[in-house]
């Protein structure tokens, strides 16, 4: 059962000031989860979660996470600037970008961020554009197909690093560390991201084992002892109500076991573990709240809402499931089957297809769950749809606006003289 963190009465109060559709985040949930994350890895001195800014690029969210000890994982100039404005600087920033423009490396170096190089050719590019910093990270791609499942239960993790544009081969990465050392780098890390939205406690430990073994090999072949290992993103959440979510304590324990099996005997027990989670840190703590404005009965039953794929792209783009709760009808029987649609002139603009829901009446408020990461962030302006507001439910239950909704003025602002056109 997925229970919204806001009630119908609360939404009726909120819409007096902030009309639907809006994204709303739950500060209490965010903080509790961040604390659990840190507890799960508290066995590792120097552990740090660098929140993947692209998942939820809002300064208020970044500051809350920073207060809980998290840094930021940035991959663009805007994300670096947002970090800087939140006073998150230096080694509290991981810059994990790819196909990186020169000015972004310059900004990352200026901020003292840890730069995570996606390719061996970026060493010279970085040297020429911004200089090689003392601390540097390299991104690894083992190639092939990554699967899990040895533990018996059918584990739904599979991805295809061999097809992915990211990272360096093993040969390249070993060469890269040697070259970086020659160029004056002193502290080194490794990073890899092999699978996305994993719903299994086995992913991080399996990835950790791969990286820990490689770290030992790097030490043997180059004499370079890595000082941190970045497990990146990919720990997912249960979008469907019948799925069992990840147990972050078990994940932390699983990584600890590999650490003690592989790194400690190699004399590398002081390696710091870093993570770059986005989805796991925020997705469950954000709702897209929207109002039913139309119902339509043709070959199917449709409910039209005032949000659309421009507010939450995942169902249209990936066919992703996002659970829906009709506020005030939490206990009503699911005796209707609807397509829940937005207004875009695209037939994939559906938040749900053939979904069993209670009877929905015009004016009902719908909570679209798990929209806190890769939700608002992936918004766009197609069909002239404007960006919604972002709200925060604070720990005391009060609600504040943390980004106002876009206006037509904003939308036309880049067309010089637009309002003067006769
Ligand atoms: C997207 C991304 C993340 C976060 O991924 P999640 O699946 O949201 O945890 C972390 N690191 C990098 C480099 C990314 O591109």
Tab-separated table of N, CA, C and O in Angstrom, residues 40-125:
chain	number	residue	atom	x	y	z
A	40	UNK	N	23.576	3.397	7.300
A	40	UNK	CA	23.873	2.137	6.615
A	40	UNK	C	25.357	2.024	6.256
A	40	UNK	O	25.890	0.926	6.143
A	41	UNK	N	26.003	3.172	6.072
A	41	UNK	CA	27.418	3.156	5.699
A	41	UNK	C	28.305	3.738	6.799
A	41	UNK	O	29.457	4.096	6.548
A	42	UNK	N	27.769	3.825	8.021
A	42	UNK	CA	28.532	4.462	9.100
A	42	UNK	C	29.772	3.644	9.468
A	42	UNK	O	30.679	4.152	10.125
A	43	UNK	N	29.817	2.369	9.039
A	43	UNK	CA	31.006	1.544	9.287
A	43	UNK	C	32.218	2.066	8.499
A	43	UNK	O	33.361	1.719	8.827
A	44	UNK	N	31.988	2.878	7.478
A	44	UNK	CA	33.072	3.361	6.626
A	44	UNK	C	33.423	4.805	6.981
A	44	UNK	O	32.602	5.709	6.809
A	45	UNK	N	34.637	4.995	7.453
A	45	UNK	CA	35.073	6.354	7.792
A	45	UNK	C	35.227	7.136	6.495
A	45	UNK	O	35.893	6.672	5.571
A	46	UNK	N	34.619	8.281	6.416
A	46	UNK	CA	34.758	9.083	5.198
A	46	UNK	C	33.637	8.859	4.209
A	46	UNK	O	33.626	9.464	3.139
A	47	UNK	N	32.649	7.998	4.556
A	47	UNK	CA	31.524	7.774	3.640
A	47	UNK	C	30.830	9.104	3.320
A	47	UNK	O	30.627	9.938	4.192
A	48	UNK	N	30.451	9.258	2.071
A	48	UNK	CA	29.650	10.426	1.695
A	48	UNK	C	28.708	10.101	0.550
A	48	UNK	O	29.101	9.485	-0.426
A	49	UNK	N	27.457	10.528	0.717
A	49	UNK	CA	26.484	10.485	-0.378
A	49	UNK	C	26.509	11.839	-1.077
A	49	UNK	O	26.312	12.879	-0.452
A	50	UNK	N	26.790	11.806	-2.378
A	50	UNK	CA	26.711	13.014	-3.207
A	50	UNK	C	25.387	12.941	-3.956
A	50	UNK	O	25.261	12.154	-4.906
A	51	UNK	N	24.415	13.731	-3.539
A	51	UNK	CA	23.080	13.662	-4.154
A	51	UNK	C	23.153	14.067	-5.622
A	51	UNK	O	23.696	15.126	-5.967
A	52	UNK	N	22.599	13.229	-6.500
A	52	UNK	CA	22.604	13.517	-7.940
A	52	UNK	C	21.625	14.654	-8.223
A	52	UNK	O	20.412	14.456	-8.269
A	53	UNK	N	22.177	15.844	-8.411
A	53	UNK	CA	21.359	17.058	-8.537
A	53	UNK	C	20.339	16.944	-9.665
A	53	UNK	O	19.225	17.447	-9.578
A	54	UNK	N	20.710	16.230	-10.734
A	54	UNK	CA	19.801	16.159	-11.880
A	54	UNK	C	18.457	15.550	-11.509
A	54	UNK	O	17.456	15.807	-12.161
A	55	UNK	N	18.414	14.751	-10.435
A	55	UNK	CA	17.158	14.104	-10.032
A	55	UNK	C	16.143	15.134	-9.522
A	55	UNK	O	14.947	15.022	-9.825
A	56	UNK	N	16.606	16.111	-8.758
A	56	UNK	CA	15.710	17.120	-8.160
A	56	UNK	C	16.473	18.424	-7.978
A	56	UNK	O	16.927	18.747	-6.884
A	57	UNK	N	16.650	19.176	-9.058
A	57	UNK	CA	17.511	20.362	-8.970
A	57	UNK	C	16.804	21.553	-8.333
A	57	UNK	O	16.387	22.473	-9.022
A	58	UNK	N	16.677	21.520	-7.034
A	58	UNK	CA	16.079	22.648	-6.317
A	58	UNK	C	16.976	22.993	-5.127
A	58	UNK	O	17.320	22.111	-4.337
A	59	UNK	N	17.337	24.278	-4.984
A	59	UNK	CA	18.287	24.660	-3.928
A	59	UNK	C	17.806	24.280	-2.522
A	59	UNK	O	18.630	23.901	-1.679
A	60	UNK	N	16.510	24.388	-2.267
A	60	UNK	CA	16.017	24.047	-0.926
A	60	UNK	C	16.273	22.569	-0.626
A	60	UNK	O	16.672	22.205	0.487
A	61	UNK	N	16.056	21.733	-1.620
A	61	UNK	CA	16.300	20.289	-1.448
A	61	UNK	C	17.795	20.038	-1.222
A	61	UNK	O	18.184	19.268	-0.333
A	62	UNK	N	18.634	20.702	-2.011
A	62	UNK	CA	20.089	20.505	-1.860
A	62	UNK	C	20.542	20.909	-0.463
A	62	UNK	O	21.363	20.234	0.159
A	63	UNK	N	19.968	22.015	0.031
A	63	UNK	CA	20.381	22.483	1.363
A	63	UNK	C	19.942	21.520	2.461
A	63	UNK	O	20.684	21.269	3.406
A	64	UNK	N	18.732	20.981	2.335
A	64	UNK	CA	18.257	20.006	3.332
A	64	UNK	C	19.217	18.808	3.355
A	64	UNK	O	19.660	18.361	4.416
A	65	UNK	N	19.546	18.311	2.173
A	65	UNK	CA	20.428	17.138	2.111
A	65	UNK	C	21.829	17.480	2.617
A	65	UNK	O	22.478	16.662	3.273
A	66	UNK	N	22.281	18.700	2.323
A	66	UNK	CA	23.603	19.123	2.795
A	66	UNK	C	23.619	19.165	4.324
A	66	UNK	O	24.593	18.745	4.951
A	67	UNK	N	22.516	19.629	4.917
A	67	UNK	CA	22.424	19.627	6.382
A	67	UNK	C	22.505	18.214	6.943
A	67	UNK	O	22.927	18.010	8.073
A	68	UNK	N	22.079	17.244	6.145
A	68	UNK	CA	22.155	15.843	6.581
A	68	UNK	C	23.490	15.199	6.205
A	68	UNK	O	23.649	13.985	6.283
A	69	UNK	N	24.427	16.012	5.729
A	69	UNK	CA	25.773	15.493	5.478
A	69	UNK	C	26.051	15.094	4.041
A	69	UNK	O	27.121	14.562	3.745
A	70	UNK	N	25.099	15.344	3.148
A	70	UNK	CA	25.308	14.954	1.748
A	70	UNK	C	25.989	16.067	0.967
A	70	UNK	O	25.773	17.250	1.231
A	71	UNK	N	26.763	15.685	-0.019
A	71	UNK	CA	27.289	16.622	-0.998
A	71	UNK	C	26.395	16.611	-2.224
A	71	UNK	O	25.260	16.128	-2.179
A	72	UNK	N	26.907	17.151	-3.333
A	72	UNK	CA	26.149	17.140	-4.584
A	72	UNK	C	26.962	16.461	-5.675
A	72	UNK	O	28.186	16.584	-5.722
A	73	UNK	N	26.256	15.752	-6.524
A	73	UNK	CA	26.845	15.188	-7.733
A	73	UNK	C	26.295	16.000	-8.893
A	73	UNK	O	25.097	15.997	-9.148
A	74	UNK	N	27.197	16.735	-9.557
A	74	UNK	CA	26.771	17.636	-10.637
A	74	UNK	C	27.270	17.094	-11.967
A	74	UNK	O	28.278	16.394	-12.033
A	75	UNK	N	26.558	17.477	-13.043
A	75	UNK	CA	27.052	17.085	-14.357
A	75	UNK	C	26.850	18.182	-15.390
A	75	UNK	O	26.921	17.915	-16.584
A	76	UNK	N	26.591	19.396	-14.934
A	76	UNK	CA	26.471	20.503	-15.886
A	76	UNK	C	26.830	21.805	-15.179
A	76	UNK	O	26.909	21.845	-13.939
A	77	UNK	N	26.997	22.851	-15.982
A	77	UNK	CA	27.341	24.160	-15.427
A	77	UNK	C	26.249	24.645	-14.474
A	77	UNK	O	26.531	25.118	-13.366
A	78	UNK	N	24.992	24.520	-14.878
A	78	UNK	CA	23.895	25.001	-14.027
A	78	UNK	C	23.887	24.271	-12.685
A	78	UNK	O	23.643	24.877	-11.640
A	79	UNK	N	24.158	22.984	-12.720
A	79	UNK	CA	24.157	22.225	-11.457
A	79	UNK	C	25.321	22.647	-10.568
A	79	UNK	O	25.182	22.713	-9.343
A	80	UNK	N	26.471	22.950	-11.189
A	80	UNK	CA	27.609	23.444	-10.410
A	80	UNK	C	27.280	24.796	-9.777
A	80	UNK	O	27.565	25.035	-8.601
A	81	UNK	N	26.654	25.667	-10.563
A	81	UNK	CA	26.318	27.004	-10.050
A	81	UNK	C	25.277	26.889	-8.928
A	81	UNK	O	25.357	27.590	-7.922
A	82	UNK	N	24.319	25.970	-9.085
A	82	UNK	CA	23.316	25.793	-8.035
A	82	UNK	C	23.970	25.328	-6.733
A	82	UNK	O	23.664	25.822	-5.645
A	83	UNK	N	24.910	24.412	-6.868
A	83	UNK	CA	25.665	23.937	-5.706
A	83	UNK	C	26.389	25.095	-5.025
A	83	UNK	O	26.303	25.276	-3.807
A	84	UNK	N	27.087	25.863	-5.850
A	84	UNK	CA	27.861	26.995	-5.328
A	84	UNK	C	26.956	27.951	-4.563
A	84	UNK	O	27.269	28.390	-3.465
A	85	UNK	N	25.774	28.238	-5.153
A	85	UNK	CA	24.841	29.171	-4.515
A	85	UNK	C	24.294	28.612	-3.205
A	85	UNK	O	23.844	29.360	-2.344
A	86	UNK	N	24.288	27.302	-3.078
A	86	UNK	CA	23.847	26.676	-1.819
A	86	UNK	C	25.010	26.545	-0.844
A	86	UNK	O	24.888	25.886	0.188
A	87	UNK	N	26.141	27.133	-1.219
A	87	UNK	CA	27.334	27.068	-0.395
A	87	UNK	C	27.860	25.637	-0.242
A	87	UNK	O	28.398	25.276	0.804
A	88	UNK	N	27.650	24.851	-1.264
A	88	UNK	CA	28.200	23.489	-1.295
A	88	UNK	C	29.341	23.536	-2.292
A	88	UNK	O	29.120	23.749	-3.487
A	89	UNK	N	30.555	23.433	-1.777
A	89	UNK	CA	31.732	23.666	-2.627
A	89	UNK	C	32.819	22.651	-2.332
A	89	UNK	O	32.671	21.797	-1.458
A	90	UNK	N	33.946	22.798	-3.017
A	90	UNK	CA	35.119	21.971	-2.765
A	90	UNK	C	34.782	20.499	-2.919
A	90	UNK	O	34.023	20.110	-3.804
A	91	UNK	N	35.333	19.692	-2.015
A	91	UNK	CA	35.166	18.253	-2.164
A	91	UNK	C	33.781	17.768	-1.740
A	91	UNK	O	33.524	16.567	-1.720
A	92	UNK	N	32.884	18.700	-1.445
A	92	UNK	CA	31.479	18.325	-1.263
A	92	UNK	C	30.771	18.226	-2.613
A	92	UNK	O	29.586	17.907	-2.671
A	93	UNK	N	31.502	18.544	-3.693
A	93	UNK	CA	30.926	18.390	-5.033
A	93	UNK	C	31.677	17.304	-5.786
A	93	UNK	O	32.911	17.295	-5.825
A	94	UNK	N	30.915	16.387	-6.367
A	94	UNK	CA	31.462	15.415	-7.308
A	94	UNK	C	30.989	15.896	-8.674
A	94	UNK	O	29.796	16.178	-8.848
A	95	UNK	N	31.909	16.015	-9.620
A	95	UNK	CA	31.503	16.455	-10.961
A	95	UNK	C	31.601	15.264	-11.902
A	95	UNK	O	32.648	14.984	-12.468
A	96	UNK	N	30.500	14.538	-12.024
A	96	UNK	CA	30.465	13.325	-12.856
A	96	UNK	C	29.759	13.641	-14.161
A	96	UNK	O	28.568	13.401	-14.305
A	97	UNK	N	30.483	14.179	-15.102
A	97	UNK	CA	29.856	14.566	-16.364
A	97	UNK	C	30.404	13.679	-17.470
A	97	UNK	O	31.290	12.861	-17.249
A	98	UNK	N	29.855	13.840	-18.664
A	98	UNK	CA	30.453	13.169	-19.821
A	98	UNK	C	30.295	14.107	-21.010
A	98	UNK	O	29.463	15.006	-20.977
A	99	UNK	N	31.105	13.926	-22.024
A	99	UNK	CA	31.091	14.830	-23.178
A	99	UNK	C	31.140	16.284	-22.688
A	99	UNK	O	30.368	17.137	-23.111
A	100	UNK	N	32.074	16.548	-21.790
A	100	UNK	CA	32.075	17.779	-20.995
A	100	UNK	C	32.613	18.990	-21.750
A	100	UNK	O	33.724	18.941	-22.280
A	101	UNK	N	31.868	20.089	-21.796
A	101	UNK	CA	32.401	21.322	-22.391
A	101	UNK	C	33.514	21.920	-21.521
A	101	UNK	O	33.497	21.750	-20.294
A	102	UNK	N	34.443	22.630	-22.164
A	102	UNK	CA	35.603	23.180	-21.459
A	102	UNK	C	35.210	24.058	-20.281
A	102	UNK	O	35.790	23.988	-19.197
A	103	UNK	N	34.168	24.921	-20.475
A	103	UNK	CA	33.850	25.880	-19.407
A	103	UNK	C	33.324	25.173	-18.158
A	103	UNK	O	33.425	25.701	-17.058
A	104	UNK	N	32.815	23.963	-18.338
A	104	UNK	CA	32.303	23.232	-17.174
A	104	UNK	C	33.457	22.659	-16.347
A	104	UNK	O	33.418	22.668	-15.125
A	105	UNK	N	34.490	22.178	-17.050
A	105	UNK	CA	35.686	21.748	-16.310
A	105	UNK	C	36.298	22.936	-15.565
A	105	UNK	O	36.733	22.814	-14.429
A	106	UNK	N	36.315	24.102	-16.215
A	106	UNK	CA	36.884	25.304	-15.573
A	106	UNK	C	36.142	25.627	-14.296
A	106	UNK	O	36.739	25.914	-13.259
A	107	UNK	N	34.799	25.600	-14.388
A	107	UNK	CA	33.984	25.932	-13.207
A	107	UNK	C	34.207	24.889	-12.107
A	107	UNK	O	34.335	25.238	-10.930
A	108	UNK	N	34.272	23.621	-12.486
A	108	UNK	CA	34.455	22.553	-11.498
A	108	UNK	C	35.796	22.727	-10.784
A	108	UNK	O	35.875	22.596	-9.553
A	109	UNK	N	36.838	23.058	-11.544
A	109	UNK	CA	38.153	23.260	-10.932
A	109	UNK	C	38.126	24.494	-10.029
A	109	UNK	O	38.629	24.480	-8.913
A	110	UNK	N	37.468	25.548	-10.509
A	110	UNK	CA	37.363	26.783	-9.713
A	110	UNK	C	36.697	26.499	-8.358
A	110	UNK	O	37.092	27.047	-7.332
A	111	UNK	N	35.694	25.619	-8.362
A	111	UNK	CA	34.979	25.313	-7.116
A	111	UNK	C	35.707	24.277	-6.266
A	111	UNK	O	35.287	23.976	-5.149
A	112	UNK	N	36.773	23.705	-6.802
A	112	UNK	CA	37.497	22.668	-6.059
A	112	UNK	C	36.760	21.345	-6.016
A	112	UNK	O	36.976	20.521	-5.123
A	113	UNK	N	35.843	21.133	-6.973
A	113	UNK	CA	35.070	19.892	-7.007
A	113	UNK	C	35.965	18.698	-7.334
A	113	UNK	O	37.029	18.863	-7.918
A	114	UNK	N	35.514	17.514	-6.950
A	114	UNK	CA	36.206	16.299	-7.382
A	114	UNK	C	35.740	15.999	-8.801
A	114	UNK	O	34.543	15.798	-9.035
A	115	UNK	N	36.668	15.986	-9.735
A	115	UNK	CA	36.296	15.746	-11.132
A	115	UNK	C	36.410	14.256	-11.431
A	115	UNK	O	37.414	13.614	-11.102
A	116	UNK	N	35.335	13.741	-12.016
A	116	UNK	CA	35.263	12.331	-12.367
A	116	UNK	C	35.378	12.254	-13.894
A	116	UNK	O	34.449	12.650	-14.596
A	117	UNK	N	36.513	11.786	-14.388
A	117	UNK	CA	36.765	11.804	-15.836
A	117	UNK	C	36.089	10.623	-16.517
A	117	UNK	O	36.278	9.477	-16.124
A	118	UNK	N	35.351	10.937	-17.570
A	118	UNK	CA	34.598	9.906	-18.293
A	118	UNK	C	35.465	9.165	-19.307
A	118	UNK	O	35.144	8.057	-19.717
A	119	UNK	N	36.563	9.800	-19.731
A	119	UNK	CA	37.365	9.181	-20.783
A	119	UNK	C	38.837	9.545	-20.637
A	119	UNK	O	39.164	10.615	-20.103
A	120	UNK	N	39.682	8.672	-21.148
A	120	UNK	CA	41.140	8.902	-21.039
A	120	UNK	C	41.560	10.146	-21.822
A	120	UNK	O	42.455	10.880	-21.403
A	121	UNK	N	40.868	10.444	-22.933
A	121	UNK	CA	41.237	11.633	-23.719
A	121	UNK	C	40.889	12.934	-22.986
A	121	UNK	O	41.375	13.997	-23.353
A	122	UNK	N	40.043	12.817	-21.952
A	122	UNK	CA	39.682	14.023	-21.209
A	122	UNK	C	40.820	14.496	-20.304
A	122	UNK	O	40.782	15.615	-19.807
A	123	UNK	N	41.832	13.641	-20.108
A	123	UNK	CA	42.970	14.057	-19.276
A	123	UNK	C	43.657	15.259	-19.916
A	123	UNK	O	43.871	16.288	-19.269
A	124	UNK	N	43.996	15.120	-21.194
A	124	UNK	CA	44.675	16.234	-21.861
A	124	UNK	C	43.754	17.436	-22.051
A	124	UNK	O	44.176	18.578	-21.923
A	125	UNK	N	42.488	17.140	-22.315
A	125	UNK	CA	41.493	18.224	-22.460
A	125	UNK	C	41.410	19.031	-21.164
A	125	UNK	O	41.420	20.261	-21.172
